[in-house]
């Protein structure tokens, strides 16, 4: 009986030490886990905080973290997506809203254009060109219409071109859509009717209806400087929001 009691005491002490070790390791790893997920897209950042460190530290690219991969799977990254996740990069960027406030943004792009996109959006931030939102399209269940209707600036999404079976440049992470609600994709059908995506952007098919979110010649020139083609210059379709490489 005494042997059994001693055995129970020994196991209790051992279990206590094991629990203590696991708790210590948890506390040790917690800061790294928090740092991996502490970037909240849309969060406002005071200019004094922005100025507290080099601007380059606010514009970064990294391989897709595990929590980002989880957000994407079954949404922008379906099970049959042939693009290796290793070919994609998760960007953390700053942008200015219509009131001039600095906000945190995020984007997934192909590694081939990651540094170009960082340079472009760093310049757009300096120019105070306003963006309304910049978050992963997965927050809209990878529904392009919903993301565009929210005027969300985004990039990677494995999908076909609207109304086609041909894969979009977004499917490889080689395209960026900027302020899509106010810079819609426009096409005239053969019967003369107008097709606009997103549907809520129809009034902005007329480029005379100026807004602060409308893409300017300066923005187009900046993307072209980095080798991007602008959908607004296409003939059969005018995709004003779209830049691809």
mmCIF file of C-alpha atoms in Angstrom:
data_model
loop_
_atom_site.group_PDB
_atom_site.id
_atom_site.type_symbol
_atom_site.label_atom_id
_atom_site.label_comp_id
_atom_site.label_asym_id
_atom_site.label_seq_id
_atom_site.Cartn_x
_atom_site.Cartn_y
_atom_site.Cartn_z
ATOM 1 C CA UNK A 1 0.000 0.000 0.000
ATOM 2 C CA UNK A 2 2.815 2.376 0.931
ATOM 3 C CA UNK A 3 4.571 1.531 -2.326
ATOM 4 C CA UNK A 4 1.466 2.452 -4.290
ATOM 5 C CA UNK A 5 1.137 5.758 -2.416
ATOM 6 C CA UNK A 6 4.810 6.596 -3.027
ATOM 7 C CA UNK A 7 4.336 5.788 -6.702
ATOM 8 C CA UNK A 8 1.376 8.138 -6.917
ATOM 9 C CA UNK A 9 3.362 10.913 -5.202
ATOM 10 C CA UNK A 10 6.283 10.436 -7.594
ATOM 11 C CA UNK A 11 3.994 10.556 -10.653
ATOM 12 C CA UNK A 12 2.214 13.627 -9.286
ATOM 13 C CA UNK A 13 5.540 15.430 -8.837
ATOM 14 C CA UNK A 14 6.697 14.360 -12.308
ATOM 15 C CA UNK A 15 3.428 15.511 -13.890
ATOM 16 C CA UNK A 16 3.761 18.837 -12.122
ATOM 17 C CA UNK A 17 7.269 19.315 -13.526
ATOM 18 C CA UNK A 18 6.161 18.249 -17.006
ATOM 19 C CA UNK A 19 3.279 20.730 -16.895
ATOM 20 C CA UNK A 20 5.673 23.439 -15.718
ATOM 21 C CA UNK A 21 8.059 22.701 -18.590
ATOM 22 C CA UNK A 22 5.263 22.849 -21.176
ATOM 23 C CA UNK A 23 3.956 26.092 -19.671
ATOM 24 C CA UNK A 24 7.464 27.583 -19.788
ATOM 25 C CA UNK A 25 7.885 26.577 -23.427
ATOM 26 C CA UNK A 26 4.459 28.060 -24.226
ATOM 27 C CA UNK A 27 5.445 31.389 -22.674
ATOM 28 C CA UNK A 28 8.750 31.278 -24.518
ATOM 29 C CA UNK A 29 7.080 30.727 -27.893
ATOM 30 C CA UNK A 30 4.099 33.053 -27.325
ATOM 31 C CA UNK A 31 5.854 36.291 -28.392
ATOM 32 C CA UNK A 32 6.846 34.712 -31.710
ATOM 33 C CA UNK A 33 3.286 33.468 -32.300
ATOM 34 C CA UNK A 34 1.862 36.896 -31.511
ATOM 35 C CA UNK A 35 4.379 38.660 -33.753
ATOM 36 C CA UNK A 36 3.363 36.377 -36.616
ATOM 37 C CA UNK A 37 -0.270 37.457 -36.398
ATOM 38 C CA UNK A 38 -0.146 40.978 -34.975
ATOM 39 C CA UNK A 39 -0.786 42.700 -38.327
ATOM 40 C CA UNK A 40 -4.447 43.648 -38.477
ATOM 41 C CA UNK A 41 -5.428 44.856 -41.955
ATOM 42 C CA UNK A 42 -7.289 48.159 -41.813
ATOM 43 C CA UNK A 43 -5.873 49.158 -38.439
ATOM 44 C CA UNK A 44 -4.972 52.849 -38.209
ATOM 45 C CA UNK A 45 -1.339 53.743 -37.455
ATOM 46 C CA UNK A 46 -0.413 57.150 -36.058
ATOM 47 C CA UNK A 47 2.090 59.055 -38.194
ATOM 48 C CA UNK A 48 4.338 59.409 -35.143
ATOM 49 C CA UNK A 49 4.542 55.605 -34.946
ATOM 50 C CA UNK A 50 5.141 55.325 -38.697
ATOM 51 C CA UNK A 51 8.010 57.798 -38.365
ATOM 52 C CA UNK A 52 9.497 55.911 -35.408
ATOM 53 C CA UNK A 53 11.204 53.384 -37.678
ATOM 54 C CA UNK A 54 12.547 53.282 -41.252
ATOM 55 C CA UNK A 55 9.757 53.295 -43.821
ATOM 56 C CA UNK A 56 11.097 50.088 -45.369
ATOM 57 C CA UNK A 57 10.193 48.180 -42.210
ATOM 58 C CA UNK A 58 6.521 48.924 -42.883
ATOM 59 C CA UNK A 59 6.694 47.385 -46.368
ATOM 60 C CA UNK A 60 7.795 43.764 -46.222
ATOM 61 C CA UNK A 61 7.499 40.425 -48.031
ATOM 62 C CA UNK A 62 7.750 36.960 -46.528
ATOM 63 C CA UNK A 63 6.908 33.355 -47.443
ATOM 64 C CA UNK A 64 3.295 32.576 -46.584
ATOM 65 C CA UNK A 65 3.021 32.077 -42.803
ATOM 66 C CA UNK A 66 1.028 29.053 -41.642
ATOM 67 C CA UNK A 67 -1.906 31.184 -40.461
ATOM 68 C CA UNK A 68 -2.112 32.891 -43.877
ATOM 69 C CA UNK A 69 -2.023 29.539 -45.670
ATOM 70 C CA UNK A 70 -4.898 28.406 -43.466
ATOM 71 C CA UNK A 71 -6.921 31.531 -44.372
ATOM 72 C CA UNK A 72 -6.355 30.893 -48.073
ATOM 73 C CA UNK A 73 -7.014 27.151 -48.282
ATOM 74 C CA UNK A 74 -10.405 26.374 -49.779
ATOM 75 C CA UNK A 75 -10.865 30.030 -50.708
ATOM 76 C CA UNK A 76 -8.341 31.872 -52.895
ATOM 77 C CA UNK A 77 -6.235 28.696 -52.852
ATOM 78 C CA UNK A 78 -8.590 25.795 -53.740
ATOM 79 C CA UNK A 79 -7.550 22.160 -53.463
ATOM 80 C CA UNK A 80 -6.781 21.927 -57.202
ATOM 81 C CA UNK A 81 -4.579 25.050 -57.329
ATOM 82 C CA UNK A 82 -1.363 24.133 -59.217
ATOM 83 C CA UNK A 83 0.582 27.192 -58.037
ATOM 84 C CA UNK A 84 3.023 26.140 -55.284
ATOM 85 C CA UNK A 85 2.571 28.162 -52.107
ATOM 86 C CA UNK A 86 6.349 28.557 -52.104
ATOM 87 C CA UNK A 87 5.916 30.743 -55.216
ATOM 88 C CA UNK A 88 3.737 33.209 -53.296
ATOM 89 C CA UNK A 89 4.646 35.970 -50.863
ATOM 90 C CA UNK A 90 2.658 37.624 -48.084
ATOM 91 C CA UNK A 91 3.098 41.407 -48.146
ATOM 92 C CA UNK A 92 2.570 43.818 -45.306
ATOM 93 C CA UNK A 93 2.059 47.354 -46.568
ATOM 94 C CA UNK A 94 0.861 50.745 -45.411
ATOM 95 C CA UNK A 95 -1.653 52.862 -47.279
ATOM 96 C CA UNK A 96 -3.438 56.188 -46.840
ATOM 97 C CA UNK A 97 -7.210 56.346 -46.608
ATOM 98 C CA UNK A 98 -9.358 59.174 -47.991
ATOM 99 C CA UNK A 99 -8.763 61.180 -44.802
ATOM 100 C CA UNK A 100 -4.996 60.850 -45.091
ATOM 101 C CA UNK A 101 -4.676 58.434 -42.176
ATOM 102 C CA UNK A 102 -2.093 55.652 -42.393
ATOM 103 C CA UNK A 103 -3.506 52.119 -42.240
ATOM 104 C CA UNK A 104 -2.119 48.594 -42.325
ATOM 105 C CA UNK A 105 -2.687 46.573 -45.476
ATOM 106 C CA UNK A 106 -1.887 43.054 -46.660
ATOM 107 C CA UNK A 107 -1.635 41.267 -49.985
ATOM 108 C CA UNK A 108 -0.502 37.962 -51.501
ATOM 109 C CA UNK A 109 1.423 38.115 -54.772
ATOM 110 C CA UNK A 110 3.800 35.970 -56.806
ATOM 111 C CA UNK A 111 7.382 36.167 -55.560
ATOM 112 C CA UNK A 112 8.414 37.421 -59.021
ATOM 113 C CA UNK A 113 6.615 40.738 -58.503
ATOM 114 C CA UNK A 114 6.819 41.052 -54.704
ATOM 115 C CA UNK A 115 9.555 43.685 -54.633
ATOM 116 C CA UNK A 116 7.946 45.663 -57.479
ATOM 117 C CA UNK A 117 4.613 45.742 -55.648
ATOM 118 C CA UNK A 118 6.326 46.836 -52.430
ATOM 119 C CA UNK A 119 8.097 49.676 -54.257
ATOM 120 C CA UNK A 120 4.863 50.777 -55.980
ATOM 121 C CA UNK A 121 2.760 50.873 -52.824
ATOM 122 C CA UNK A 122 5.512 52.579 -50.864
ATOM 123 C CA UNK A 123 5.453 55.335 -53.485
ATOM 124 C CA UNK A 124 1.639 55.456 -53.453
ATOM 125 C CA UNK A 125 1.821 55.882 -49.671
ATOM 126 C CA UNK A 126 4.282 58.762 -50.047
ATOM 127 C CA UNK A 127 2.056 60.318 -52.721
ATOM 128 C CA UNK A 128 -0.943 60.016 -50.349
ATOM 129 C CA UNK A 129 -2.943 58.268 -53.064
ATOM 130 C CA UNK A 130 -5.985 56.969 -51.125
ATOM 131 C CA UNK A 131 -7.054 53.343 -50.875
ATOM 132 C CA UNK A 132 -10.200 52.294 -49.057
ATOM 133 C CA UNK A 133 -9.228 48.737 -48.133
ATOM 134 C CA UNK A 134 -6.347 46.328 -48.602
ATOM 135 C CA UNK A 135 -6.946 42.859 -47.196
ATOM 136 C CA UNK A 136 -6.866 39.304 -48.473
ATOM 137 C CA UNK A 137 -9.741 38.370 -50.747
ATOM 138 C CA UNK A 138 -10.210 35.343 -48.479
ATOM 139 C CA UNK A 139 -11.989 37.678 -46.043
ATOM 140 C CA UNK A 140 -14.701 37.790 -48.738
ATOM 141 C CA UNK A 141 -14.588 33.987 -49.246
ATOM 142 C CA UNK A 142 -12.556 34.644 -52.422
ATOM 143 C CA UNK A 143 -15.700 36.080 -54.025
ATOM 144 C CA UNK A 144 -14.363 38.639 -56.484
ATOM 145 C CA UNK A 145 -17.646 40.558 -56.802
ATOM 146 C CA UNK A 146 -17.935 40.983 -53.023
ATOM 147 C CA UNK A 147 -14.317 42.078 -52.687
ATOM 148 C CA UNK A 148 -14.657 44.602 -55.513
ATOM 149 C CA UNK A 149 -17.958 45.916 -54.171
ATOM 150 C CA UNK A 150 -16.141 46.662 -50.904
ATOM 151 C CA UNK A 151 -13.520 48.587 -52.911
ATOM 152 C CA UNK A 152 -10.862 46.180 -51.674
ATOM 153 C CA UNK A 153 -7.418 46.363 -53.281
ATOM 154 C CA UNK A 154 -6.146 42.792 -53.689
ATOM 155 C CA UNK A 155 -3.993 40.476 -55.797
ATOM 156 C CA UNK A 156 -3.760 36.661 -55.699
ATOM 157 C CA UNK A 157 -6.886 34.566 -56.248
ATOM 158 C CA UNK A 158 -6.914 31.326 -58.215
ATOM 159 C CA UNK A 159 -9.802 31.983 -60.592
ATOM 160 C CA UNK A 160 -10.736 32.362 -64.228
ATOM 161 C CA UNK A 161 -11.326 35.638 -66.033
ATOM 162 C CA UNK A 162 -14.957 36.718 -65.511
ATOM 163 C CA UNK A 163 -17.158 35.165 -68.195
ATOM 164 C CA UNK A 164 -14.337 32.944 -69.445
ATOM 165 C CA UNK A 165 -12.606 29.626 -68.753
ATOM 166 C CA UNK A 166 -9.203 31.239 -69.174
ATOM 167 C CA UNK A 167 -7.213 31.677 -65.983
ATOM 168 C CA UNK A 168 -6.721 35.237 -64.807
ATOM 169 C CA UNK A 169 -3.282 36.681 -64.114
ATOM 170 C CA UNK A 170 -4.540 36.834 -60.516
ATOM 171 C CA UNK A 171 -4.456 33.019 -60.502
ATOM 172 C CA UNK A 172 -0.651 33.199 -60.569
ATOM 173 C CA UNK A 173 -0.429 36.211 -58.279
ATOM 174 C CA UNK A 174 0.824 38.355 -61.152
ATOM 175 C CA UNK A 175 -1.922 41.020 -61.059
ATOM 176 C CA UNK A 176 -3.199 43.671 -58.669
ATOM 177 C CA UNK A 177 -6.659 45.302 -58.630
ATOM 178 C CA UNK A 178 -6.670 48.834 -57.191
ATOM 179 C CA UNK A 179 -9.790 50.543 -55.782
ATOM 180 C CA UNK A 180 -11.999 48.277 -57.943
ATOM 181 C CA UNK A 181 -15.398 49.782 -57.119
ATOM 182 C CA UNK A 182 -14.410 53.172 -58.514
ATOM 183 C CA UNK A 183 -12.303 51.691 -61.325
ATOM 184 C CA UNK A 184 -14.561 48.941 -62.708
ATOM 185 C CA UNK A 185 -14.094 46.490 -65.514
ATOM 186 C CA UNK A 186 -16.236 47.662 -68.467
ATOM 187 C CA UNK A 187 -17.258 45.953 -71.686
ATOM 188 C CA UNK A 188 -19.866 46.698 -74.348
ATOM 189 C CA UNK A 189 -21.770 43.622 -75.492
ATOM 190 C CA UNK A 190 -22.553 43.009 -79.146
ATOM 191 C CA UNK A 191 -26.118 44.213 -78.593
ATOM 192 C CA UNK A 192 -24.749 47.532 -77.362
ATOM 193 C CA UNK A 193 -25.549 46.985 -73.690
ATOM 194 C CA UNK A 194 -22.961 47.733 -71.027
ATOM 195 C CA UNK A 195 -21.457 45.053 -68.768
ATOM 196 C CA UNK A 196 -19.748 46.352 -65.616
ATOM 197 C CA UNK A 197 -17.968 44.540 -62.783
ATOM 198 C CA UNK A 198 -18.555 45.148 -59.959
ATOM 199 C CA UNK A 199 -22.175 45.977 -60.688
ATOM 200 C CA UNK A 200 -22.115 48.816 -58.141
ATOM 201 C CA UNK A 201 -19.372 50.566 -60.103
ATOM 202 C CA UNK A 202 -21.555 51.252 -63.147
ATOM 203 C CA UNK A 203 -21.633 55.020 -62.623
ATOM 204 C CA UNK A 204 -17.813 55.052 -62.696
ATOM 205 C CA UNK A 205 -17.706 53.445 -66.136
ATOM 206 C CA UNK A 206 -18.017 57.077 -67.206
ATOM 207 C CA UNK A 207 -14.528 58.303 -66.353
ATOM 208 C CA UNK A 208 -15.762 61.872 -66.089
ATOM 209 C CA UNK A 209 -17.339 60.960 -62.747
ATOM 210 C CA UNK A 210 -14.198 61.739 -60.798
ATOM 211 C CA UNK A 211 -13.573 60.504 -57.241
ATOM 212 C CA UNK A 212 -10.535 60.519 -54.954
ATOM 213 C CA UNK A 213 -10.246 56.753 -55.505
ATOM 214 C CA UNK A 214 -10.064 56.988 -59.292
ATOM 215 C CA UNK A 215 -6.782 55.810 -60.821
ATOM 216 C CA UNK A 216 -4.825 58.772 -62.112
ATOM 217 C CA UNK A 217 -2.230 59.035 -64.868
ATOM 218 C CA UNK A 218 0.409 59.242 -62.132
ATOM 219 C CA UNK A 219 -0.660 55.867 -60.700
ATOM 220 C CA UNK A 220 -0.646 54.295 -64.168
ATOM 221 C CA UNK A 221 2.825 55.703 -64.861
ATOM 222 C CA UNK A 222 4.117 54.291 -61.565
ATOM 223 C CA UNK A 223 2.924 50.771 -62.363
ATOM 224 C CA UNK A 224 4.247 51.005 -65.916
ATOM 225 C CA UNK A 225 7.635 52.058 -64.558
ATOM 226 C CA UNK A 226 7.803 48.640 -62.916
ATOM 227 C CA UNK A 227 6.773 46.781 -66.063
ATOM 228 C CA UNK A 228 3.030 46.367 -65.440
ATOM 229 C CA UNK A 229 0.347 46.574 -68.115
ATOM 230 C CA UNK A 230 -2.816 48.551 -67.368
ATOM 231 C CA UNK A 231 -6.219 47.062 -68.168
ATOM 232 C CA UNK A 232 -7.600 50.543 -68.753
ATOM 233 C CA UNK A 233 -5.571 50.723 -71.980
ATOM 234 C CA UNK A 234 -7.054 47.537 -73.460
ATOM 235 C CA UNK A 235 -9.317 47.791 -76.513
ATOM 236 C CA UNK A 236 -12.199 45.324 -76.229
ATOM 237 C CA UNK A 237 -12.411 45.530 -72.440
ATOM 238 C CA UNK A 238 -11.527 48.428 -70.168
ATOM 239 C CA UNK A 239 -10.375 46.970 -66.848
ATOM 240 C CA UNK A 240 -9.522 50.222 -65.070
ATOM 241 C CA UNK A 241 -8.650 48.602 -61.734
ATOM 242 C CA UNK A 242 -6.305 45.984 -63.196
ATOM 243 C CA UNK A 243 -2.497 45.944 -63.428
ATOM 244 C CA UNK A 244 -0.663 42.794 -64.488
ATOM 245 C CA UNK A 245 2.816 41.647 -65.371
#
